[in-house]
Short mmCIF file of C-alpha atoms and ligand atoms in Angstrom, two decimals:
data_model
loop_
_atom_site.label_atom_id
_atom_site.label_comp_id
_atom_site.label_asym_id
_atom_site.label_seq_id
_atom_site.Cartn_x
_atom_site.Cartn_y
_atom_site.Cartn_z
CA MET L 43 77.64 -74.64 -2.46
CA LYS L 44 79.37 -72.19 -0.19
CA ASN L 45 82.03 -69.58 -0.90
CA LYS L 46 85.69 -70.20 -0.05
CA ILE L 47 88.11 -67.71 1.55
CA ALA L 48 90.70 -66.95 -1.14
CA ASP L 49 94.41 -67.24 -0.38
CA HIS L 50 94.97 -63.52 -0.98
CA THR L 51 93.52 -60.26 0.38
CA PHE L 52 93.24 -56.68 -0.85
CA THR L 53 95.01 -53.95 1.11
CA LEU L 54 93.12 -50.68 1.38
CA THR L 55 95.16 -47.65 2.40
CA ASN L 56 93.95 -44.19 3.40
CA ASN L 57 96.78 -42.06 2.04
CA ALA L 58 95.65 -39.11 4.20
CA THR L 59 96.12 -40.97 7.48
CA GLY L 60 98.39 -43.85 6.49
CA GLU L 61 95.85 -46.32 7.91
CA SER L 62 95.41 -49.54 5.97
CA TRP L 63 93.09 -52.49 6.12
CA GLU L 64 93.24 -56.04 4.77
CA LEU L 65 90.02 -56.89 2.92
CA PRO L 66 89.25 -60.61 2.62
CA VAL L 67 88.56 -62.07 -0.84
CA LEU L 68 85.94 -64.75 -1.37
CA SER L 69 85.95 -67.26 -4.24
CA GLY L 70 82.99 -68.99 -5.83
CA THR L 71 82.95 -71.97 -8.17
CA VAL L 72 83.62 -70.08 -11.41
CA GLY L 73 83.71 -66.40 -12.27
CA PRO L 74 85.22 -63.34 -10.57
CA ASP L 75 86.23 -63.42 -6.90
CA VAL L 76 84.64 -60.82 -4.62
CA ILE L 77 86.22 -58.42 -2.15
CA ASP L 78 84.34 -58.78 1.13
CA ILE L 79 83.55 -55.19 2.23
CA ARG L 80 80.95 -56.03 4.86
CA LYS L 81 83.11 -54.46 7.56
CA LEU L 82 84.31 -51.51 5.44
CA TYR L 83 82.10 -48.80 6.96
CA ALA L 84 82.65 -50.02 10.53
CA ASP L 85 86.44 -50.10 9.97
CA THR L 86 86.94 -47.05 7.71
CA GLY L 87 83.87 -44.82 8.14
CA HIS L 88 83.51 -44.88 4.33
CA PHE L 89 80.83 -46.31 2.06
CA THR L 90 81.49 -47.69 -1.42
CA TYR L 91 79.83 -45.89 -4.33
CA ASP L 92 78.45 -47.92 -7.25
CA PRO L 93 75.23 -46.51 -8.88
CA GLY L 94 73.62 -49.31 -10.91
CA TYR L 95 75.75 -51.86 -9.04
CA THR L 96 78.11 -52.33 -11.99
CA SER L 97 80.84 -53.80 -9.73
CA THR L 98 78.81 -54.95 -6.75
CA GLY L 99 77.76 -58.47 -5.77
CA SER L 100 74.53 -58.45 -3.74
CA CYS L 101 74.52 -62.11 -2.71
CA GLN L 102 76.01 -65.48 -3.36
CA SER L 103 73.95 -67.83 -5.49
CA ASP L 104 74.08 -71.39 -6.83
CA ILE L 105 71.38 -70.88 -9.45
CA THR L 106 72.59 -69.15 -12.62
CA TYR L 107 76.01 -68.22 -13.95
CA ILE L 108 76.73 -65.82 -16.82
CA ASP L 109 80.10 -65.32 -18.47
CA GLY L 110 79.50 -62.05 -20.32
CA ASP L 111 82.81 -62.12 -22.21
CA LYS L 112 82.31 -65.63 -23.53
CA GLY L 113 78.55 -65.28 -24.00
CA GLU L 114 77.82 -68.24 -21.74
CA LEU L 115 74.70 -68.85 -19.63
CA LEU L 116 74.37 -71.81 -17.21
CA TYR L 117 71.30 -72.82 -15.19
CA ARG L 118 72.65 -74.87 -12.25
CA GLY L 119 75.69 -75.63 -14.44
CA TYR L 120 73.75 -76.74 -17.53
CA ARG L 121 74.34 -74.70 -20.72
CA ILE L 122 71.27 -72.83 -21.94
CA GLU L 123 71.84 -74.12 -25.48
CA GLU L 124 71.61 -77.73 -24.22
CA LEU L 125 68.52 -77.11 -22.13
CA ALA L 126 66.79 -75.26 -25.00
CA VAL L 127 67.25 -78.30 -27.27
CA ASN L 128 67.07 -81.25 -24.86
CA SER L 129 64.88 -80.12 -21.95
CA ASP L 130 61.45 -78.56 -21.58
CA TYR L 131 60.24 -75.67 -19.46
CA LEU L 132 58.87 -77.64 -16.51
CA GLU L 133 62.01 -79.78 -16.30
CA THR L 134 64.03 -76.53 -16.41
CA CYS L 135 61.83 -75.18 -13.59
CA TYR L 136 62.67 -78.30 -11.57
CA ILE L 137 66.41 -77.82 -12.22
CA LEU L 138 66.30 -74.13 -11.23
CA ILE L 139 64.36 -74.82 -8.04
CA TYR L 140 65.89 -78.11 -6.85
CA GLY L 141 69.37 -77.74 -8.40
CA ASP L 142 69.73 -81.04 -10.27
CA LEU L 143 68.23 -83.02 -13.15
CA PRO L 144 65.11 -84.86 -11.95
CA THR L 145 64.50 -88.59 -12.24
CA GLN L 146 61.44 -89.50 -14.30
CA GLU L 147 59.47 -90.03 -11.09
CA GLN L 148 60.53 -86.68 -9.62
CA LEU L 149 59.64 -84.91 -12.87
CA ASP L 150 56.24 -86.61 -13.14
CA THR L 151 55.43 -85.62 -9.55
CA PHE L 152 56.51 -82.02 -10.20
CA ARG L 153 54.49 -81.80 -13.43
CA ARG L 154 51.38 -83.16 -11.68
CA ARG L 155 51.78 -80.67 -8.84
CA ILE L 156 52.04 -77.71 -11.22
CA THR L 157 49.21 -78.98 -13.42
CA TYR L 158 46.80 -79.20 -10.49
CA HIS L 159 47.41 -75.60 -9.42
CA THR L 160 46.77 -73.85 -12.75
CA MET L 161 43.19 -72.73 -11.92
CA LEU L 162 42.50 -69.37 -10.28
CA HIS L 163 40.16 -68.71 -7.37
CA GLU L 164 36.85 -68.03 -9.14
CA GLN L 165 36.47 -64.71 -7.33
CA LEU L 166 39.81 -63.55 -8.73
CA LEU L 167 38.28 -63.62 -12.21
CA SER L 168 36.04 -60.70 -11.28
CA PHE L 169 39.20 -58.75 -10.38
CA TYR L 170 39.88 -58.32 -14.13
CA ARG L 171 36.57 -56.52 -14.59
CA GLY L 172 37.90 -53.58 -12.60
CA PHE L 173 40.33 -52.81 -15.44
CA ARG L 174 39.52 -50.98 -18.68
CA ARG L 175 39.50 -53.35 -21.65
CA ASP L 176 42.41 -51.38 -23.16
CA SER L 177 44.56 -51.59 -20.00
CA HIS L 178 48.15 -52.62 -20.69
CA PRO L 179 48.28 -56.32 -19.73
CA MET L 180 51.39 -55.70 -17.62
CA ALA L 181 49.30 -53.38 -15.43
CA ILE L 182 46.81 -56.23 -15.04
CA MET L 183 49.62 -58.69 -14.22
CA VAL L 184 51.00 -56.45 -11.47
CA GLY L 185 47.50 -56.04 -10.01
CA VAL L 186 46.29 -59.62 -10.24
CA VAL L 187 49.54 -61.25 -9.07
CA GLY L 188 49.73 -58.86 -6.13
CA ALA L 189 46.09 -59.68 -5.35
CA LEU L 190 46.94 -63.37 -4.96
CA SER L 191 48.11 -62.45 -1.45
CA ALA L 192 44.49 -61.51 -0.72
CA PHE L 193 43.35 -65.03 -1.62
CA TYR L 194 46.00 -67.42 -0.38
CA HIS L 195 46.38 -66.67 3.31
CA ASP L 196 47.67 -70.23 3.86
CA SER L 197 50.99 -69.48 2.16
CA LEU L 198 52.12 -66.06 3.36
CA ASP L 199 54.41 -67.02 6.24
CA ILE L 200 57.77 -66.87 4.51
CA THR L 201 59.55 -68.45 7.49
CA ASN L 202 57.48 -71.62 7.00
CA PRO L 203 59.01 -73.89 4.29
CA LYS L 204 55.59 -75.45 3.64
CA HIS L 205 54.13 -71.98 2.94
CA ARG L 206 57.05 -71.16 0.61
CA PHE L 207 56.57 -74.49 -1.18
CA ILE L 208 52.86 -74.00 -1.89
CA ALA L 209 53.28 -70.31 -2.78
CA SER L 210 56.11 -71.17 -5.22
CA THR L 211 53.94 -73.88 -6.80
CA ARG L 212 50.94 -71.58 -7.15
CA LEU L 213 52.99 -68.78 -8.73
CA ILE L 214 54.59 -70.99 -11.40
CA ALA L 215 51.32 -72.81 -12.09
CA LYS L 216 48.99 -69.82 -12.26
CA MET L 217 51.01 -67.34 -14.30
CA PRO L 218 49.93 -68.75 -17.71
CA THR L 219 46.27 -68.61 -16.63
CA ILE L 220 46.62 -65.06 -15.30
CA ALA L 221 48.47 -63.99 -18.48
CA ALA L 222 46.03 -65.62 -20.92
CA ASN L 223 43.07 -64.13 -19.01
CA ALA L 224 44.61 -60.64 -19.43
CA TYR L 225 44.71 -61.18 -23.20
CA ARG L 226 41.19 -62.62 -23.38
CA TYR L 227 39.83 -59.76 -21.28
CA SER L 228 41.33 -57.20 -23.67
CA LEU L 229 39.37 -58.81 -26.52
CA GLY L 230 36.11 -59.20 -24.63
CA MET L 231 36.51 -62.97 -25.05
CA PRO L 232 35.48 -65.42 -22.29
CA PHE L 233 38.24 -66.76 -20.06
CA VAL L 234 39.29 -70.30 -20.95
CA TYR L 235 39.93 -72.71 -18.10
CA PRO L 236 43.27 -74.56 -18.10
CA ARG L 237 43.23 -78.23 -19.10
CA ASN L 238 45.06 -80.90 -17.13
CA ASP L 239 45.80 -83.00 -20.22
CA LEU L 240 47.97 -80.31 -21.86
CA THR L 241 51.62 -79.43 -21.27
CA TYR L 242 52.55 -76.08 -19.76
CA ALA L 243 53.24 -74.18 -23.02
CA GLU L 244 50.42 -75.97 -24.85
CA ASN L 245 47.97 -75.06 -22.07
CA PHE L 246 49.01 -71.41 -22.29
CA LEU L 247 48.48 -71.23 -26.06
CA TYR L 248 45.18 -73.09 -25.63
CA MET L 249 43.95 -70.58 -23.01
CA MET L 250 45.11 -67.74 -25.26
CA PHE L 251 43.63 -68.75 -28.59
CA SER L 252 40.98 -71.47 -28.20
CA ASN L 253 37.39 -70.72 -29.12
CA PRO L 254 34.74 -72.20 -26.81
CA CYS L 255 32.44 -72.74 -29.79
CA GLU L 256 34.66 -75.27 -31.54
CA GLU L 257 37.45 -77.79 -31.08
CA TYR L 258 40.89 -76.11 -30.89
CA LYS L 259 44.19 -77.95 -31.39
CA VAL L 260 47.42 -76.12 -30.54
CA ASN L 261 50.07 -76.34 -33.27
CA PRO L 262 52.82 -78.62 -31.83
CA VAL L 263 55.58 -76.63 -33.52
CA LEU L 264 54.33 -73.42 -31.89
CA THR L 265 54.06 -75.26 -28.57
CA ARG L 266 57.69 -76.36 -28.88
CA ALA L 267 58.78 -72.85 -29.85
CA MET L 268 56.90 -71.31 -26.91
CA ASP L 269 58.33 -73.89 -24.52
CA ARG L 270 61.86 -73.11 -25.74
CA ILE L 271 61.30 -69.36 -25.38
CA LEU L 272 60.11 -69.93 -21.81
CA ILE L 273 63.33 -71.86 -21.08
CA LEU L 274 65.46 -69.02 -22.50
CA HIS L 275 63.75 -66.44 -20.25
CA ALA L 276 63.55 -68.55 -17.06
CA ASP L 277 66.37 -66.98 -15.05
CA HIS L 278 69.30 -64.63 -15.47
CA GLU L 279 71.32 -64.13 -12.27
CA GLN L 280 70.86 -60.81 -10.41
CA ASN L 281 69.16 -58.70 -13.11
CA ALA L 282 67.03 -55.69 -12.15
CA SER L 283 63.73 -57.52 -11.63
CA THR L 284 65.34 -60.44 -9.75
CA SER L 285 67.14 -57.95 -7.51
CA THR L 286 63.78 -56.24 -6.97
CA VAL L 287 62.22 -59.55 -5.89
CA ARG L 288 65.16 -60.24 -3.58
CA ILE L 289 65.10 -56.85 -1.93
CA ALA L 290 61.31 -56.95 -1.53
CA GLY L 291 61.65 -60.43 -0.04
CA SER L 292 64.41 -59.28 2.30
CA SER L 293 61.83 -57.21 4.22
CA GLY L 294 59.72 -60.35 4.79
CA ALA L 295 57.04 -59.32 2.27
CA ASN L 296 54.84 -62.19 1.10
CA PRO L 297 55.86 -64.03 -2.10
CA PHE L 298 52.96 -62.76 -4.21
CA ALA L 299 53.82 -59.14 -3.39
CA CYS L 300 57.49 -59.81 -4.18
CA ILE L 301 56.72 -61.31 -7.60
CA ALA L 302 54.34 -58.43 -8.35
CA ALA L 303 57.26 -56.08 -7.61
CA GLY L 304 59.45 -58.08 -10.00
CA ILE L 305 56.79 -57.82 -12.72
CA ALA L 306 56.62 -54.04 -12.23
CA CYS L 307 60.40 -53.73 -12.61
CA LEU L 308 60.55 -56.04 -15.64
CA TRP L 309 58.04 -53.76 -17.43
CA GLY L 310 60.66 -51.07 -18.04
CA PRO L 311 61.89 -50.73 -21.67
CA ALA L 312 65.52 -50.99 -20.51
CA HIS L 313 64.69 -54.44 -19.12
CA GLY L 314 61.93 -56.89 -20.05
CA GLY L 315 59.87 -54.18 -21.75
CA ALA L 316 62.53 -54.14 -24.50
CA ASN L 317 60.87 -56.97 -26.45
CA GLU L 318 57.79 -54.77 -26.93
CA ALA L 319 60.05 -51.76 -27.64
CA VAL L 320 61.95 -53.72 -30.34
CA LEU L 321 58.75 -54.31 -32.31
CA THR L 322 57.73 -50.67 -31.93
CA MET L 323 61.21 -49.62 -33.11
CA LEU L 324 61.19 -51.99 -36.12
CA GLU L 325 57.74 -50.75 -37.14
CA GLU L 326 59.01 -47.14 -36.80
CA ILE L 327 62.08 -47.91 -38.93
CA GLY L 328 59.76 -49.52 -41.48
CA THR L 329 62.21 -50.07 -44.34
CA LYS L 330 65.86 -51.06 -44.68
CA ASP L 331 66.81 -47.71 -46.20
CA ARG L 332 65.93 -45.98 -42.91
CA ILE L 333 68.26 -48.18 -40.80
CA PRO L 334 71.26 -45.77 -41.08
CA GLU L 335 69.08 -42.94 -39.71
CA PHE L 336 68.26 -44.97 -36.58
CA ILE L 337 71.82 -46.24 -36.15
CA ALA L 338 72.95 -42.60 -36.21
CA ARG L 339 70.33 -41.69 -33.60
CA ALA L 340 71.46 -44.59 -31.37
CA LYS L 341 75.03 -43.23 -31.52
CA ASP L 342 74.02 -39.60 -30.90
CA LYS L 343 74.65 -38.73 -27.23
CA ASN L 344 72.10 -35.93 -27.50
CA ASP L 345 69.41 -38.33 -28.62
CA PRO L 346 67.88 -40.52 -25.87
CA PHE L 347 67.05 -43.15 -28.51
CA ARG L 348 68.80 -46.48 -28.01
CA LEU L 349 68.72 -49.48 -30.30
CA MET L 350 66.17 -51.65 -28.52
CA GLY L 351 67.20 -55.29 -28.17
CA PHE L 352 70.87 -54.35 -28.29
CA GLY L 353 73.43 -54.16 -25.49
CA HIS L 354 73.58 -55.74 -22.09
CA ARG L 355 75.08 -55.00 -18.68
CA VAL L 356 76.79 -58.37 -18.55
CA TYR L 357 77.07 -59.78 -22.09
CA LYS L 358 79.94 -58.15 -23.98
CA ASN L 359 79.59 -60.85 -26.60
CA PHE L 360 76.56 -62.47 -28.19
CA ASP L 361 73.71 -63.18 -25.77
CA PRO L 362 73.47 -66.97 -26.24
CA ARG L 363 69.70 -66.70 -25.91
CA ALA L 364 69.52 -64.37 -28.93
CA ARG L 365 71.18 -67.01 -31.12
CA VAL L 366 68.69 -69.71 -30.10
CA MET L 367 65.86 -67.21 -30.51
CA HIS L 368 66.99 -66.37 -34.05
CA GLN L 369 67.00 -70.07 -34.98
CA THR L 370 63.56 -70.50 -33.38
CA ALA L 371 62.24 -67.57 -35.43
CA ARG L 372 63.25 -69.34 -38.63
CA GLU L 373 61.57 -72.61 -37.50
CA VAL L 374 58.34 -70.82 -36.58
CA PHE L 375 58.22 -68.94 -39.89
CA GLU L 376 58.87 -72.15 -41.81
CA GLU L 377 56.08 -73.93 -39.93
CA LEU L 378 53.71 -71.05 -40.56
CA GLY L 379 54.72 -70.97 -44.22
CA VAL L 380 55.94 -67.41 -43.80
CA THR L 381 58.63 -67.14 -46.45
CA HIS L 382 58.81 -63.38 -46.30
CA ASP L 383 58.43 -61.49 -43.03
CA PRO L 384 59.46 -57.86 -43.56
CA LEU L 385 60.11 -57.27 -39.86
CA LEU L 386 62.37 -60.33 -39.55
CA GLU L 387 64.29 -59.28 -42.65
CA LEU L 388 64.54 -55.75 -41.26
CA ALA L 389 65.82 -57.13 -37.93
CA VAL L 390 68.42 -59.32 -39.64
CA GLU L 391 69.62 -56.35 -41.73
CA LEU L 392 69.68 -54.07 -38.68
CA GLU L 393 71.73 -56.66 -36.76
CA LYS L 394 74.16 -56.99 -39.68
CA ILE L 395 74.66 -53.22 -40.05
CA ALA L 396 74.94 -52.60 -36.30
CA LEU L 397 77.49 -55.39 -35.81
CA GLU L 398 79.66 -53.86 -38.53
CA ASP L 399 79.44 -50.34 -37.07
CA PRO L 400 82.57 -49.29 -35.09
CA TYR L 401 80.40 -47.71 -32.35
CA PHE L 402 78.65 -51.01 -31.60
CA VAL L 403 81.84 -53.01 -32.04
CA GLU L 404 83.84 -50.78 -29.69
CA LYS L 405 81.08 -50.75 -27.03
CA LYS L 406 80.51 -54.52 -27.49
CA LEU L 407 76.80 -54.08 -28.16
CA TYR L 408 75.21 -57.28 -29.44
CA PRO L 409 71.61 -58.42 -29.86
CA ASN L 410 70.16 -59.56 -26.55
CA VAL L 411 67.33 -61.93 -25.67
CA ASP L 412 64.72 -59.30 -26.53
CA PHE L 413 65.85 -58.64 -30.09
CA TYR L 414 64.16 -61.59 -31.81
CA SER L 415 61.59 -62.73 -29.27
CA GLY L 416 59.00 -60.14 -30.26
CA ILE L 417 59.23 -61.11 -33.92
CA ILE L 418 58.42 -64.71 -33.03
CA PHE L 419 55.57 -63.75 -30.69
CA ARG L 420 54.09 -61.53 -33.42
CA ALA L 421 54.27 -64.38 -35.95
CA MET L 422 52.45 -66.58 -33.40
CA GLY L 423 49.60 -64.05 -33.27
CA ILE L 424 50.52 -62.60 -29.89
CA PRO L 425 49.93 -58.83 -29.66
CA THR L 426 52.93 -56.59 -28.89
CA SER L 427 51.46 -55.52 -25.55
CA MET L 428 51.61 -59.17 -24.37
CA PHE L 429 55.33 -59.66 -25.09
CA THR L 430 56.60 -58.58 -21.67
CA VAL L 431 53.79 -60.53 -20.03
CA LEU L 432 55.27 -63.68 -21.57
CA PHE L 433 58.69 -62.68 -20.28
CA ALA L 434 57.22 -62.28 -16.77
CA MET L 435 55.45 -65.65 -17.07
CA ALA L 436 58.72 -67.37 -17.99
CA ARG L 437 60.84 -65.51 -15.41
CA THR L 438 58.52 -66.33 -12.50
CA VAL L 439 60.40 -69.58 -11.84
CA GLY L 440 63.71 -67.69 -11.70
CA TRP L 441 62.28 -65.09 -9.35
CA VAL L 442 60.79 -67.86 -7.16
CA ALA L 443 64.05 -69.85 -7.08
CA GLN L 444 66.10 -66.75 -6.20
CA TRP L 445 63.54 -65.65 -3.58
CA ASN L 446 63.70 -69.05 -1.87
CA GLU L 447 67.51 -69.03 -2.00
CA MET L 448 67.59 -65.55 -0.45
CA ILE L 449 65.30 -66.56 2.44
CA GLU L 450 67.30 -69.73 3.12
CA ASP L 451 70.65 -67.87 3.01
CA PRO L 452 71.87 -67.27 6.60
CA GLN L 453 74.00 -64.36 5.37
CA GLN L 454 71.04 -62.43 3.99
CA LYS L 455 69.46 -59.49 5.85
CA ILE L 456 67.15 -56.67 4.82
CA GLY L 457 68.57 -54.88 1.78
CA ARG L 458 69.31 -51.27 2.68
CA PRO L 459 71.95 -49.45 0.55
CA ARG L 460 73.56 -46.19 1.78
CA GLN L 461 74.33 -43.03 -0.25
CA LEU L 462 76.66 -40.12 -0.86
CA TYR L 463 74.67 -37.17 0.51
CA THR L 464 75.07 -34.00 -1.58
CA GLY L 465 72.13 -32.00 -0.23
CA HIS L 466 72.06 -29.04 2.20
CA PRO L 467 73.83 -29.32 5.55
CA GLU L 468 71.61 -28.49 8.54
CA ARG L 469 69.89 -25.09 8.21
CA ILE L 470 67.29 -23.00 10.13
CA TYR L 471 63.56 -23.18 9.33
CA GLU L 472 62.50 -19.61 8.39
CA PRO L 473 58.88 -18.67 9.23
CA ILE L 474 57.03 -17.81 6.00
CA GLU L 475 56.75 -14.12 6.91
CA ASN L 476 60.56 -13.88 6.89
CA ARG L 477 61.02 -15.47 3.47
CA GLY L 478 61.85 -13.32 0.45
C1 SDX C 596 67.16 -57.55 -20.45
O1 SDX C 596 70.31 -57.75 -16.69
C2 SDX C 596 69.80 -58.73 -17.35
O2 SDX C 596 70.23 -59.84 -17.29
C3 SDX C 596 68.55 -58.39 -18.14
C4 SDX C 596 68.02 -59.46 -19.06
C5 SDX C 596 67.42 -60.61 -18.28
O3 SDX C 596 67.32 -61.73 -18.84
O4 SDX C 596 66.95 -60.39 -17.13
O5 SDX C 596 69.04 -59.95 -19.90
C6 SDX C 596 66.88 -58.92 -19.93
O6 SDX C 596 66.78 -56.61 -19.82
C7 SDX C 596 67.96 -57.41 -21.70
C8 SDX C 596 68.25 -55.91 -22.05
C9 SDX C 596 67.02 -55.36 -22.78
N1 SDX C 596 67.14 -53.92 -22.95
C10 SDX C 596 67.33 -53.36 -24.16
O7 SDX C 596 67.49 -54.00 -25.20
C11 SDX C 596 67.29 -51.83 -24.17
C12 SDX C 596 68.47 -51.28 -24.95
N2 SDX C 596 69.69 -51.58 -24.23
C13 SDX C 596 70.25 -50.52 -23.38
O8 SDX C 596 69.27 -49.77 -22.73
C14 SDX C 596 71.41 -51.02 -22.51
O9 SDX C 596 72.23 -51.74 -23.33
C15 SDX C 596 71.12 -51.83 -21.26
C16 SDX C 596 70.16 -51.16 -20.36
C17 SDX C 596 70.61 -53.17 -21.62
C18 SDX C 596 72.47 -52.01 -20.54
O10 SDX C 596 72.82 -50.75 -20.11
P1 SDX C 596 74.17 -50.56 -19.25
O11 SDX C 596 74.76 -51.83 -18.81
O12 SDX C 596 73.87 -49.55 -18.19
O13 SDX C 596 75.14 -50.06 -20.30
P2 SDX C 596 75.39 -48.56 -20.54
O14 SDX C 596 74.09 -47.85 -20.62
O15 SDX C 596 76.40 -48.09 -19.56
O16 SDX C 596 76.01 -48.60 -22.02
C19 SDX C 596 77.39 -48.59 -22.21
C20 SDX C 596 77.56 -47.68 -23.43
C21 SDX C 596 76.90 -46.30 -23.23
O17 SDX C 596 77.65 -45.39 -24.02
P3 SDX C 596 78.75 -44.46 -23.23
O18 SDX C 596 77.98 -43.72 -22.13
O19 SDX C 596 79.78 -45.42 -22.68
O20 SDX C 596 79.26 -43.53 -24.30
O21 SDX C 596 76.89 -48.28 -24.56
C22 SDX C 596 75.84 -47.42 -25.00
C23 SDX C 596 75.54 -46.46 -23.87
O22 SDX C 596 75.05 -45.23 -24.39
N3 SDX C 596 74.67 -48.28 -25.26
C24 SDX C 596 73.88 -48.16 -26.31
C25 SDX C 596 72.95 -49.20 -26.18
N4 SDX C 596 73.18 -49.90 -25.07
C26 SDX C 596 74.26 -49.31 -24.50
N5 SDX C 596 73.88 -47.27 -27.34
C27 SDX C 596 72.89 -47.46 -28.26
N6 SDX C 596 71.97 -48.45 -28.21
C28 SDX C 596 71.95 -49.32 -27.19
N7 SDX C 596 71.03 -50.29 -27.14
#
């Protein structure tokens, strides 16, 4: 859908010169209007200044909408809570990419297409052997996904819709295989080939945990939980890693390089790396009696420590994904017969104390998607270092959908922000013999 010119404008006045300008306002479907400043520099000779882009829209998009005050998240208009219960990950991928619910035939065709692209080029498997066994799997993901552009020369022309189609398919299809191989490599276990008779989440858990010496059946409850977690992580508007993919794509870089850039950005502990950081934090806290000590540290401006899994740039209410994740944690523990998980109990107590603390209440800091996901992954036998890998695997469809939308948007051009320069004005180069 396209933006509409609003019926009002903003007047900008330079009080020093008395000049003023009318800035157009654009309206979307729901959510805040935007002030169109595309002509601001040409008209006023001034840039805007917005480090971290807290008030800046980088694009228009039809894909995902977040209402941070209400704690709402919509994928193509469908509430995340509904999709998490009623849909599955591949249907959600279809919705994010094509924009609407698929018919049964459309969904079957899409599933088949993804299923038949899950294998990797055999030569790519030797790429893993260049890494140390104890390499962080996110380092392997960045390397192997970027290396896909060395193997698939038939899908690098981003101006060709057919190339974009096959590259998008390959990225969504191959991420579970690439991710599971990173885990197997760290253990010295043989890679397991994907199976075409398994669903997406089931295939991933099979490639992660099956043993080639005996029959392996994936627990259906864990499959369902994994599939739901993938849905919750699939897209999230213009977050840091999605913006990284968009800006990389705006230069015309190939899709594999763009997604590798997104994976690199997601790795940061302030972003997707938080799920790993939450587990590390909970293990450091250890017992409930130490929670006040860490809450105090999180509030101390002189201490760089932040409560991992808490806070969000957009959500100033509960992250709806955290609620579904908390419910999923309980289902997984029940299925696994885990009646007493000290880390889950610690997390629930930490959440309770934090949400009652005036600092967190005043700053509207709530648990985000990363707060409970690590606890579930750990209960499923997934090592902490793999948590962000799973986030990257799930978010690949969002990155791909946003990348395609950016390329097809006639308003888009290469991303190139400006700056406020505070360095030296021009000065003379002194030969070294004249320097003090
Ligand atoms: C993800 O953008 C997305 O959509 C991301 C994501 C997605 O799906 O793509 O949702 C995934 O990245 C979730 C966030 C995971 N990160 C963490 O859990 C790390 C801990 N959280 C913080 O680092 C922080 O909350 C951020 C990075 C998430 C948000 O930072 P902002 O928007 O820049 O907010 P801020 O740093 O300006 O914080 C506002 C205030 C500050 O205090 P003041 O300077 O106003 O006094 O709140 C404080 C912050 O110090 N604050 C925290 C805090 N988060 C913010 N204080 C203690 N603990 C925290 N976790």
